[in-house]
């Protein structure tokens, strides 16, 4: 029999199993399955994000540098952090970053577009360098990076009124223009010799590119130095026709030790002199009229000064006639009242064996006969519109300052110097001033300059024809001007503020910045009554003697206050040390001076130069080396006839004949040094 199954027309006839419903007991299993599926998806998603983060982390590493959104750190080969830079002008959007070869670049901060990159450069096996650039695309936004300096001791940058070695940072300073300034008049500014280069004891160096509108600040609480690029509220200018978009670009290099990394940086990034100045400048002292006579110099006093040099049996490289031999500033003729027969005076000096150098400056005061000429011919730096000459105030009055970017101004100034040389037989010139603080805050020049300190560079070039005996007190990218550079005037005091104690830190700083032919300031200082230790016009006698002893171990010596102003004992001490300078110091310095042309290495060196891993050597500011084999330790404290001396490991012989053959550094405590002595040690 057939069984009919309901299902409509055409339905299939078959055996049917009735459909069953799920029971309530199976529902939890279904929920667990759904939750498990969600967990699996979450785990896969998390894994994908993890892989992506690893890839991003790998992307933001380049060699020994790690980049994050707020800055970067650099490690040495041993894995220790040696450098840290924080971004203060924006936070990088890391999703905008990419890496191609050795270049890691980013295109955005969290709120704007920019151009940022770090390029890894490995110039040699022992050096690792990074080129860093942060370029703003919106005008008038400053770029600021903050370098942490707590990891090491730092050196370089600029000379300062209160000079320490290593750099000593106190208080806070908002970033200000990093330009040359006269620190004798403006003691809180940067000095007249400066370069945007710093070096650390942990073998790290940073060099800011010369094209940067660079401002420097600091904060001793945060232990940071602020490196800022900006055009707003600044004497820096963009190139003509360019928007004022700031760019901070620099190089950071890491090496094996502080000496080797500095040698690399100097050879790679610094100018070098192309000749050695006159050898007699190294051997015999210069005698200046300034500290003794100030502006009261005249013909009779100059001839008497020269006569006394010979009378007391001293040698003389040349005689320096300082301010003021003209009747007005900006003229190039001798004051006929003070110098009634200048030609006869020069002939007399020449017959007595004296060459004469003249003090010179870049100013023409408004009461000078040359002022009108310079205005008519457009030889002065001008106000911002370029239509009128800018009046400037300097320490001797008000006038114009010659525009050394203008070929006509350079030719006019040079012609005046040539005239003095040909008419009187002048041997050379002491080029005073040249710092940018004597320019107006806003100014224009015949050839536009972005960096105000480039004016200093142009001024130093005026010394090139006279570089055998020329003297400069300002310098910026001027290491190839092959003449002597003089630190700014010193006060006749013992301390670190333009005093005796500042001399070694200042000379070491100038040396690290690439200026090796150094003429320390006059022995005993300026002898201003209100800036002199002692109860009379002369510098304190003991101070003068200790200053004399230290100067004997510098590349060149300069007297102004003559030793016979004191007594016979001081005269004898002066004879002793000028003879020692000529016989021991000058030959070694001249040998090193020849090497400077190729290497740029310092003549006057810090102790760490031969003791690169020595923490104590990094901090010593009262001893120095001449080359690698002559170590000098002067007494710099009043009332002392002894001092502590730090002797690096090696084989040394003291000036007393003692021998020290030591495998570890040695502290000589209370080492006796009489008033007529200076402690020095020679590498055996």
GROMACS .gro file of C-alpha atoms in nm, residues 186-574:
model
  389
  186UNK     CA    1   7.870   9.343   2.723
  187UNK     CA    2   7.966   9.078   2.974
  188UNK     CA    3   7.655   8.862   2.939
  189UNK     CA    4   7.690   8.814   2.563
  190UNK     CA    5   7.883   8.565   2.353
  191UNK     CA    6   8.244   8.662   2.284
  192UNK     CA    7   8.426   8.794   1.981
  193UNK     CA    8   8.559   8.451   1.880
  194UNK     CA    9   8.292   8.188   1.838
  195UNK     CA   10   8.190   7.888   1.628
  196UNK     CA   11   7.872   7.680   1.647
  197UNK     CA   12   8.064   7.370   1.756
  198UNK     CA   13   8.062   7.176   2.081
  199UNK     CA   14   8.255   6.871   2.198
  200UNK     CA   15   8.189   6.638   2.491
  201UNK     CA   16   8.401   6.415   2.711
  202UNK     CA   17   8.202   6.111   2.601
  203UNK     CA   18   8.334   6.149   2.244
  204UNK     CA   19   8.031   6.324   2.097
  205UNK     CA   20   8.051   6.641   1.887
  206UNK     CA   21   7.782   6.865   1.735
  207UNK     CA   22   7.836   7.117   1.456
  208UNK     CA   23   7.552   7.351   1.358
  209UNK     CA   24   7.544   7.430   0.986
  210UNK     CA   25   7.662   7.779   0.898
  211UNK     CA   26   7.340   7.854   0.709
  212UNK     CA   27   7.125   7.830   1.024
  213UNK     CA   28   6.981   8.149   1.185
  214UNK     CA   29   7.118   8.012   1.508
  215UNK     CA   30   7.014   8.116   1.859
  216UNK     CA   31   7.145   7.956   2.178
  217UNK     CA   32   6.984   7.932   2.522
  218UNK     CA   33   7.011   7.711   2.828
  219UNK     CA   34   6.847   7.595   3.151
  220UNK     CA   35   7.063   7.469   3.436
  221UNK     CA   36   6.761   7.317   3.613
  222UNK     CA   37   6.671   7.097   3.315
  223UNK     CA   38   7.041   7.050   3.224
  224UNK     CA   39   6.968   7.146   2.865
  225UNK     CA   40   7.106   7.374   2.596
  226UNK     CA   41   6.848   7.515   2.355
  227UNK     CA   42   6.945   7.512   1.986
  228UNK     CA   43   6.699   7.734   1.803
  229UNK     CA   44   6.659   7.860   1.446
  230UNK     CA   45   6.438   8.164   1.388
  231UNK     CA   46   6.401   8.484   1.187
  232UNK     CA   47   6.142   8.665   1.397
  233UNK     CA   48   6.282   8.912   1.653
  234UNK     CA   49   6.630   8.836   1.524
  235UNK     CA   50   6.915   9.004   1.335
  236UNK     CA   51   6.934   8.698   1.106
  237UNK     CA   52   6.771   8.736   0.765
  238UNK     CA   53   6.647   8.489   0.503
  239UNK     CA   54   6.793   8.506   0.155
  240UNK     CA   55   6.645   8.786  -0.057
  241UNK     CA   56   6.313   8.674  -0.203
  242UNK     CA   57   6.279   8.375   0.031
  243UNK     CA   58   6.006   8.332   0.291
  244UNK     CA   59   6.134   8.340   0.654
  245UNK     CA   60   6.096   7.965   0.704
  246UNK     CA   61   6.337   7.851   0.970
  247UNK     CA   62   6.559   7.547   0.932
  248UNK     CA   63   6.771   7.385   1.202
  249UNK     CA   64   7.033   7.158   1.050
  250UNK     CA   65   7.341   7.011   1.213
  251UNK     CA   66   7.565   6.707   1.241
  252UNK     CA   67   7.621   6.489   1.545
  253UNK     CA   68   7.926   6.261   1.538
  254UNK     CA   69   8.027   5.994   1.788
  255UNK     CA   70   8.377   5.847   1.813
  256UNK     CA   71   8.590   5.627   2.034
  257UNK     CA   72   8.734   5.905   2.252
  258UNK     CA   73   8.721   6.283   2.286
  259UNK     CA   74   9.057   6.350   2.121
  260UNK     CA   75   8.999   6.138   1.812
  261UNK     CA   76   8.648   6.272   1.748
  262UNK     CA   77   8.775   6.629   1.777
  263UNK     CA   78   9.055   6.556   1.533
  264UNK     CA   79   8.798   6.420   1.289
  265UNK     CA   80   8.569   6.724   1.324
  266UNK     CA   81   8.852   6.974   1.279
  267UNK     CA   82   8.984   6.802   0.970
  268UNK     CA   83   8.635   6.774   0.821
  269UNK     CA   84   8.460   7.099   0.909
  270UNK     CA   85   8.709   7.372   1.006
  271UNK     CA   86   8.909   7.615   0.796
  272UNK     CA   87   9.285   7.595   0.844
  273UNK     CA   88   9.557   7.858   0.817
  274UNK     CA   89   9.767   7.848   0.502
  275UNK     CA   90  10.087   7.987   0.655
  276UNK     CA   91  10.262   8.044   0.986
  277UNK     CA   92  10.304   8.406   1.102
  278UNK     CA   93  10.650   8.558   1.139
  279UNK     CA   94  10.870   8.336   1.355
  280UNK     CA   95  10.993   8.632   1.557
  281UNK     CA   96  10.634   8.680   1.680
  282UNK     CA   97  10.667   8.344   1.855
  283UNK     CA   98  11.019   8.407   1.987
  284UNK     CA   99  11.021   8.765   2.116
  285UNK     CA  100  10.761   8.966   2.306
  286UNK     CA  101  10.536   9.236   2.160
  287UNK     CA  102  10.543   9.562   2.355
  288UNK     CA  103  10.218   9.763   2.355
  289UNK     CA  104  10.167  10.120   2.473
  290UNK     CA  105   9.807  10.065   2.586
  291UNK     CA  106   9.803   9.957   2.951
  292UNK     CA  107  10.092  10.187   3.045
  293UNK     CA  108   9.981  10.507   2.869
  294UNK     CA  109   9.618  10.449   2.754
  295UNK     CA  110   9.517  10.736   2.521
  296UNK     CA  111   9.783  10.970   2.662
  297UNK     CA  112  10.050  10.831   2.435
  298UNK     CA  113  10.265  11.079   2.241
  299UNK     CA  114  10.592  11.091   2.049
  300UNK     CA  115  10.816  11.148   2.348
  301UNK     CA  116  10.653  10.870   2.554
  302UNK     CA  117  10.679  10.623   2.267
  303UNK     CA  118  11.050  10.693   2.212
  304UNK     CA  119  11.116  10.670   2.587
  305UNK     CA  120  10.927  10.339   2.603
  306UNK     CA  121  11.138  10.196   2.321
  307UNK     CA  122  11.458  10.325   2.480
  308UNK     CA  123  11.372  10.157   2.811
  309UNK     CA  124  11.316   9.823   2.638
  310UNK     CA  125  11.671   9.834   2.508
  311UNK     CA  126  11.807   9.982   2.830
  312UNK     CA  127  11.677   9.685   3.028
  313UNK     CA  128  11.808   9.433   2.771
  314UNK     CA  129  11.479   9.295   2.642
  315UNK     CA  130  11.408   9.171   2.290
  316UNK     CA  131  11.114   9.305   2.093
  317UNK     CA  132  10.917   9.142   1.812
  318UNK     CA  133  10.757   9.477   1.737
  319UNK     CA  134  10.636   9.786   1.916
  320UNK     CA  135  10.260   9.836   1.916
  321UNK     CA  136  10.139  10.198   1.908
  322UNK     CA  137   9.788  10.180   2.045
  323UNK     CA  138   9.501  10.429   2.083
  324UNK     CA  139   9.532  10.729   2.031
  325UNK     CA  140   9.781  10.861   1.775
  326UNK     CA  141   9.531  11.048   1.553
  327UNK     CA  142   9.340  11.361   1.650
  328UNK     CA  143   9.001  11.207   1.563
  329UNK     CA  144   8.879  10.851   1.522
  330UNK     CA  145   8.847  10.759   1.157
  331UNK     CA  146   9.149  10.956   1.040
  332UNK     CA  147   9.479  10.810   0.931
  333UNK     CA  148   9.715  11.101   0.993
  334UNK     CA  149   9.918  11.143   1.309
  335UNK     CA  150   9.806  11.409   1.554
  336UNK     CA  151  10.062  11.685   1.494
  337UNK     CA  152  10.040  11.809   1.852
  338UNK     CA  153  10.110  11.469   2.008
  339UNK     CA  154  10.341  11.356   1.727
  340UNK     CA  155  10.506  11.671   1.589
  341UNK     CA  156  10.745  11.476   1.363
  342UNK     CA  157  10.610  11.127   1.303
  343UNK     CA  158  10.847  11.060   1.011
  344UNK     CA  159  11.154  11.134   1.222
  345UNK     CA  160  11.011  10.925   1.505
  346UNK     CA  161  10.971  10.623   1.278
  347UNK     CA  162  11.321  10.668   1.137
  348UNK     CA  163  11.463  10.680   1.490
  349UNK     CA  164  11.276  10.365   1.593
  350UNK     CA  165  11.388  10.184   1.279
  351UNK     CA  166  11.753  10.277   1.337
  352UNK     CA  167  11.720  10.142   1.692
  353UNK     CA  168  11.591   9.809   1.556
  354UNK     CA  169  11.219   9.854   1.625
  355UNK     CA  170  10.936   9.762   1.391
  356UNK     CA  171  10.608   9.940   1.469
  357UNK     CA  172  10.250   9.815   1.446
  358UNK     CA  173   9.952  10.052   1.464
  359UNK     CA  174   9.616  10.012   1.636
  360UNK     CA  175   9.327  10.026   1.389
  361UNK     CA  176   8.946   9.990   1.398
  362UNK     CA  177   8.644   9.991   1.161
  363UNK     CA  178   8.480  10.315   1.285
  364UNK     CA  179   8.475  10.668   1.142
  365UNK     CA  180   8.340  10.917   1.395
  366UNK     CA  181   8.106  11.193   1.283
  367UNK     CA  182   8.360  11.467   1.368
  368UNK     CA  183   8.629  11.311   1.147
  369UNK     CA  184   8.712  11.467   0.811
  370UNK     CA  185   8.661  11.124   0.654
  371UNK     CA  186   8.302  11.094   0.776
  372UNK     CA  187   8.161  11.311   0.497
  373UNK     CA  188   8.366  11.125   0.236
  374UNK     CA  189   8.237  10.788   0.355
  375UNK     CA  190   7.876  10.911   0.358
  376UNK     CA  191   7.904  11.050   0.005
  377UNK     CA  192   8.061  10.733  -0.131
  378UNK     CA  193   7.823  10.498   0.053
  379UNK     CA  194   8.097  10.320   0.248
  380UNK     CA  195   7.907  10.273   0.577
  381UNK     CA  196   7.671  10.003   0.696
  382UNK     CA  197   7.323  10.146   0.642
  383UNK     CA  198   6.986  10.146   0.813
  384UNK     CA  199   6.737   9.876   0.697
  385UNK     CA  200   6.598  10.068   0.396
  386UNK     CA  201   6.951  10.119   0.264
  387UNK     CA  202   6.893  10.491   0.200
  388UNK     CA  203   7.087  10.636   0.494
  389UNK     CA  204   7.408  10.544   0.680
  390UNK     CA  205   7.352  10.400   1.027
  391UNK     CA  206   7.509  10.580   1.321
  392UNK     CA  207   7.659  10.348   1.581
  393UNK     CA  208   7.798  10.402   1.929
  394UNK     CA  209   8.127  10.244   2.027
  395UNK     CA  210   8.360  10.291   2.323
  396UNK     CA  211   8.522  10.600   2.169
  397UNK     CA  212   8.217  10.788   2.046
  398UNK     CA  213   7.954  10.791   1.769
  399UNK     CA  214   8.003  10.747   1.397
  400UNK     CA  215   7.964  10.510   1.105
  401UNK     CA  216   8.101  10.159   1.073
  402UNK     CA  217   8.260  10.063   0.743
  403UNK     CA  218   8.071   9.810   0.533
  404UNK     CA  219   8.328   9.542   0.458
  405UNK     CA  220   8.085   9.360   0.227
  406UNK     CA  221   8.122   9.661  -0.004
  407UNK     CA  222   8.431   9.632  -0.231
  408UNK     CA  223   8.461  10.011  -0.240
  409UNK     CA  224   8.474  10.032   0.140
  410UNK     CA  225   8.731   9.754   0.152
  411UNK     CA  226   8.945   9.930  -0.109
  412UNK     CA  227   8.920  10.265   0.070
  413UNK     CA  228   9.017  10.114   0.407
  414UNK     CA  229   9.300   9.912   0.249
  415UNK     CA  230   9.434  10.221   0.074
  416UNK     CA  231   9.457  10.403   0.409
  417UNK     CA  232   9.655  10.116   0.560
  418UNK     CA  233   9.885  10.095   0.257
  419UNK     CA  234   9.947  10.468   0.284
  420UNK     CA  235  10.053  10.437   0.647
  421UNK     CA  236  10.278  10.146   0.559
  422UNK     CA  237  10.449  10.316   0.269
  423UNK     CA  238  10.479  10.659   0.433
  424UNK     CA  239  10.612  10.550   0.771
  425UNK     CA  240  10.728  10.192   0.724
  426UNK     CA  241  10.454  10.055   0.952
  427UNK     CA  242  10.508   9.679   0.986
  428UNK     CA  243  10.149   9.570   1.056
  429UNK     CA  244   9.826   9.651   1.239
  430UNK     CA  245   9.638   9.558   1.551
  431UNK     CA  246   9.280   9.516   1.421
  432UNK     CA  247   9.051   9.603   1.711
  433UNK     CA  248   8.673   9.544   1.738
  434UNK     CA  249   8.490   9.371   1.449
  435UNK     CA  250   8.215   9.223   1.669
  436UNK     CA  251   7.855   9.235   1.548
  437UNK     CA  252   7.721   9.407   1.859
  438UNK     CA  253   7.851   9.733   1.707
  439UNK     CA  254   7.613   9.690   1.414
  440UNK     CA  255   7.259   9.824   1.450
  441UNK     CA  256   6.999   9.561   1.546
  442UNK     CA  257   6.849   9.608   1.199
  443UNK     CA  258   7.087   9.705   0.921
  444UNK     CA  259   7.164   9.664   0.552
  445UNK     CA  260   7.492   9.606   0.372
  446UNK     CA  261   7.598   9.635   0.009
  447UNK     CA  262   7.610   9.257  -0.018
  448UNK     CA  263   7.320   9.115   0.187
  449UNK     CA  264   7.431   8.887   0.470
  450UNK     CA  265   7.207   8.635   0.643
  451UNK     CA  266   7.428   8.589   0.947
  452UNK     CA  267   7.546   8.908   1.124
  453UNK     CA  268   7.871   8.736   1.227
  454UNK     CA  269   7.963   8.716   0.860
  455UNK     CA  270   8.048   9.086   0.904
  456UNK     CA  271   8.316   8.974   1.151
  457UNK     CA  272   8.449   8.732   0.891
  458UNK     CA  273   8.468   9.010   0.632
  459UNK     CA  274   8.653   9.237   0.876
  460UNK     CA  275   8.910   8.970   0.963
  461UNK     CA  276   8.989   8.936   0.592
  462UNK     CA  277   9.129   9.290   0.599
  463UNK     CA  278   9.424   9.151   0.799
  464UNK     CA  279   9.534   8.907   0.528
  465UNK     CA  280   9.793   9.138   0.362
  466UNK     CA  281   9.953   9.196   0.704
  467UNK     CA  282   9.917   8.848   0.852
  468UNK     CA  283  10.288   8.801   0.929
  469UNK     CA  284  10.244   9.031   1.230
  470UNK     CA  285   9.876   9.123   1.235
  471UNK     CA  286   9.660   9.085   1.545
  472UNK     CA  287   9.283   9.025   1.558
  473UNK     CA  288   9.049   9.006   1.855
  474UNK     CA  289   8.738   8.873   1.675
  475UNK     CA  290   8.688   8.569   1.458
  476UNK     CA  291   8.409   8.373   1.292
  477UNK     CA  292   8.491   8.107   1.031
  478UNK     CA  293   8.826   8.290   1.025
  479UNK     CA  294   9.067   8.011   1.111
  480UNK     CA  295   9.233   8.046   0.770
  481UNK     CA  296   9.324   8.411   0.839
  482UNK     CA  297   9.683   8.321   0.918
  483UNK     CA  298   9.760   8.572   1.191
  484UNK     CA  299   9.749   8.596   1.570
  485UNK     CA  300   9.413   8.606   1.746
  486UNK     CA  301   9.396   8.784   2.080
  487UNK     CA  302   9.136   8.718   2.351
  488UNK     CA  303   8.953   9.031   2.458
  489UNK     CA  304   9.121   9.263   2.711
  490UNK     CA  305   9.172   9.125   3.062
  491UNK     CA  306   9.121   9.307   3.389
  492UNK     CA  307   9.411   9.315   3.636
  493UNK     CA  308   9.244   9.066   3.873
  494UNK     CA  309   9.295   8.704   3.979
  495UNK     CA  310   8.951   8.558   3.908
  496UNK     CA  311   8.755   8.387   3.630
  497UNK     CA  312   8.584   8.706   3.509
  498UNK     CA  313   8.838   8.839   3.260
  499UNK     CA  314   9.111   8.774   3.516
  500UNK     CA  315   9.419   8.556   3.536
  501UNK     CA  316   9.222   8.238   3.609
  502UNK     CA  317   9.020   8.290   3.290
  503UNK     CA  318   9.328   8.286   3.068
  504UNK     CA  319   9.383   7.908   3.041
  505UNK     CA  320   9.011   7.825   2.990
  506UNK     CA  321   8.989   8.098   2.725
  507UNK     CA  322   9.299   7.984   2.536
  508UNK     CA  323   9.182   7.620   2.548
  509UNK     CA  324   8.838   7.723   2.416
  510UNK     CA  325   8.986   7.927   2.130
  511UNK     CA  326   9.212   7.633   2.046
  512UNK     CA  327   8.920   7.390   2.033
  513UNK     CA  328   8.743   7.633   1.796
  514UNK     CA  329   9.035   7.606   1.555
  515UNK     CA  330   9.233   7.924   1.631
  516UNK     CA  331   9.587   7.814   1.711
  517UNK     CA  332   9.806   8.123   1.671
  518UNK     CA  333   9.708   8.281   2.001
  519UNK     CA  334   9.837   8.604   2.150
  520UNK     CA  335   9.724   8.620   2.513
  521UNK     CA  336   9.635   8.963   2.642
  522UNK     CA  337   9.892   9.200   2.794
  523UNK     CA  338  10.081   9.066   3.095
  524UNK     CA  339   9.907   9.195   3.405
  525UNK     CA  340   9.594   9.304   3.219
  526UNK     CA  341   9.453   9.648   3.139
  527UNK     CA  342   9.542   9.812   3.472
  528UNK     CA  343   9.222  10.016   3.501
  529UNK     CA  344   9.198  10.165   3.850
  530UNK     CA  345   8.843  10.037   3.906
  531UNK     CA  346   8.924   9.688   3.772
  532UNK     CA  347   9.263   9.619   3.929
  533UNK     CA  348   9.359   9.414   4.232
  534UNK     CA  349   9.597   9.627   4.438
  535UNK     CA  350   9.618   9.973   4.591
  536UNK     CA  351   9.773  10.165   4.305
  537UNK     CA  352   9.756  10.205   3.928
  538UNK     CA  353   9.989   9.911   3.867
  539UNK     CA  354   9.854   9.556   3.882
  540UNK     CA  355   9.930   9.373   4.205
  541UNK     CA  356  10.298   9.275   4.199
  542UNK     CA  357  10.238   8.907   4.272
  543UNK     CA  358   9.960   8.895   4.013
  544UNK     CA  359  10.192   9.050   3.755
  545UNK     CA  360  10.465   8.792   3.822
  546UNK     CA  361  10.229   8.495   3.803
  547UNK     CA  362  10.076   8.637   3.482
  548UNK     CA  363  10.424   8.679   3.334
  549UNK     CA  364  10.517   8.318   3.414
  550UNK     CA  365  10.200   8.183   3.252
  551UNK     CA  366  10.242   8.401   2.941
  552UNK     CA  367  10.593   8.261   2.889
  553UNK     CA  368  10.430   7.926   2.802
  554UNK     CA  369  10.182   8.070   2.553
  555UNK     CA  370  10.250   8.086   2.176
  556UNK     CA  371  10.343   8.453   2.206
  557UNK     CA  372  10.408   8.707   2.483
  558UNK     CA  373  10.285   9.065   2.510
  559UNK     CA  374  10.404   9.331   2.755
  560UNK     CA  375  10.251   9.670   2.818
  561UNK     CA  376  10.309   9.743   3.186
  562UNK     CA  377  10.689   9.705   3.177
  563UNK     CA  378  10.860   9.507   3.454
  564UNK     CA  379  11.084   9.804   3.545
  565UNK     CA  380  10.773   9.982   3.677
  566UNK     CA  381  10.812   9.749   3.980
  567UNK     CA  382  11.165   9.668   4.096
  568UNK     CA  383  11.486   9.492   3.996
  569UNK     CA  384  11.362   9.153   4.111
  570UNK     CA  385  11.063   9.172   3.876
  571UNK     CA  386  11.293   9.282   3.593
  572UNK     CA  387  11.514   8.977   3.656
  573UNK     CA  388  11.213   8.744   3.663
  574UNK     CA  389  11.094   8.895   3.333
   0.00000   0.00000   0.00000
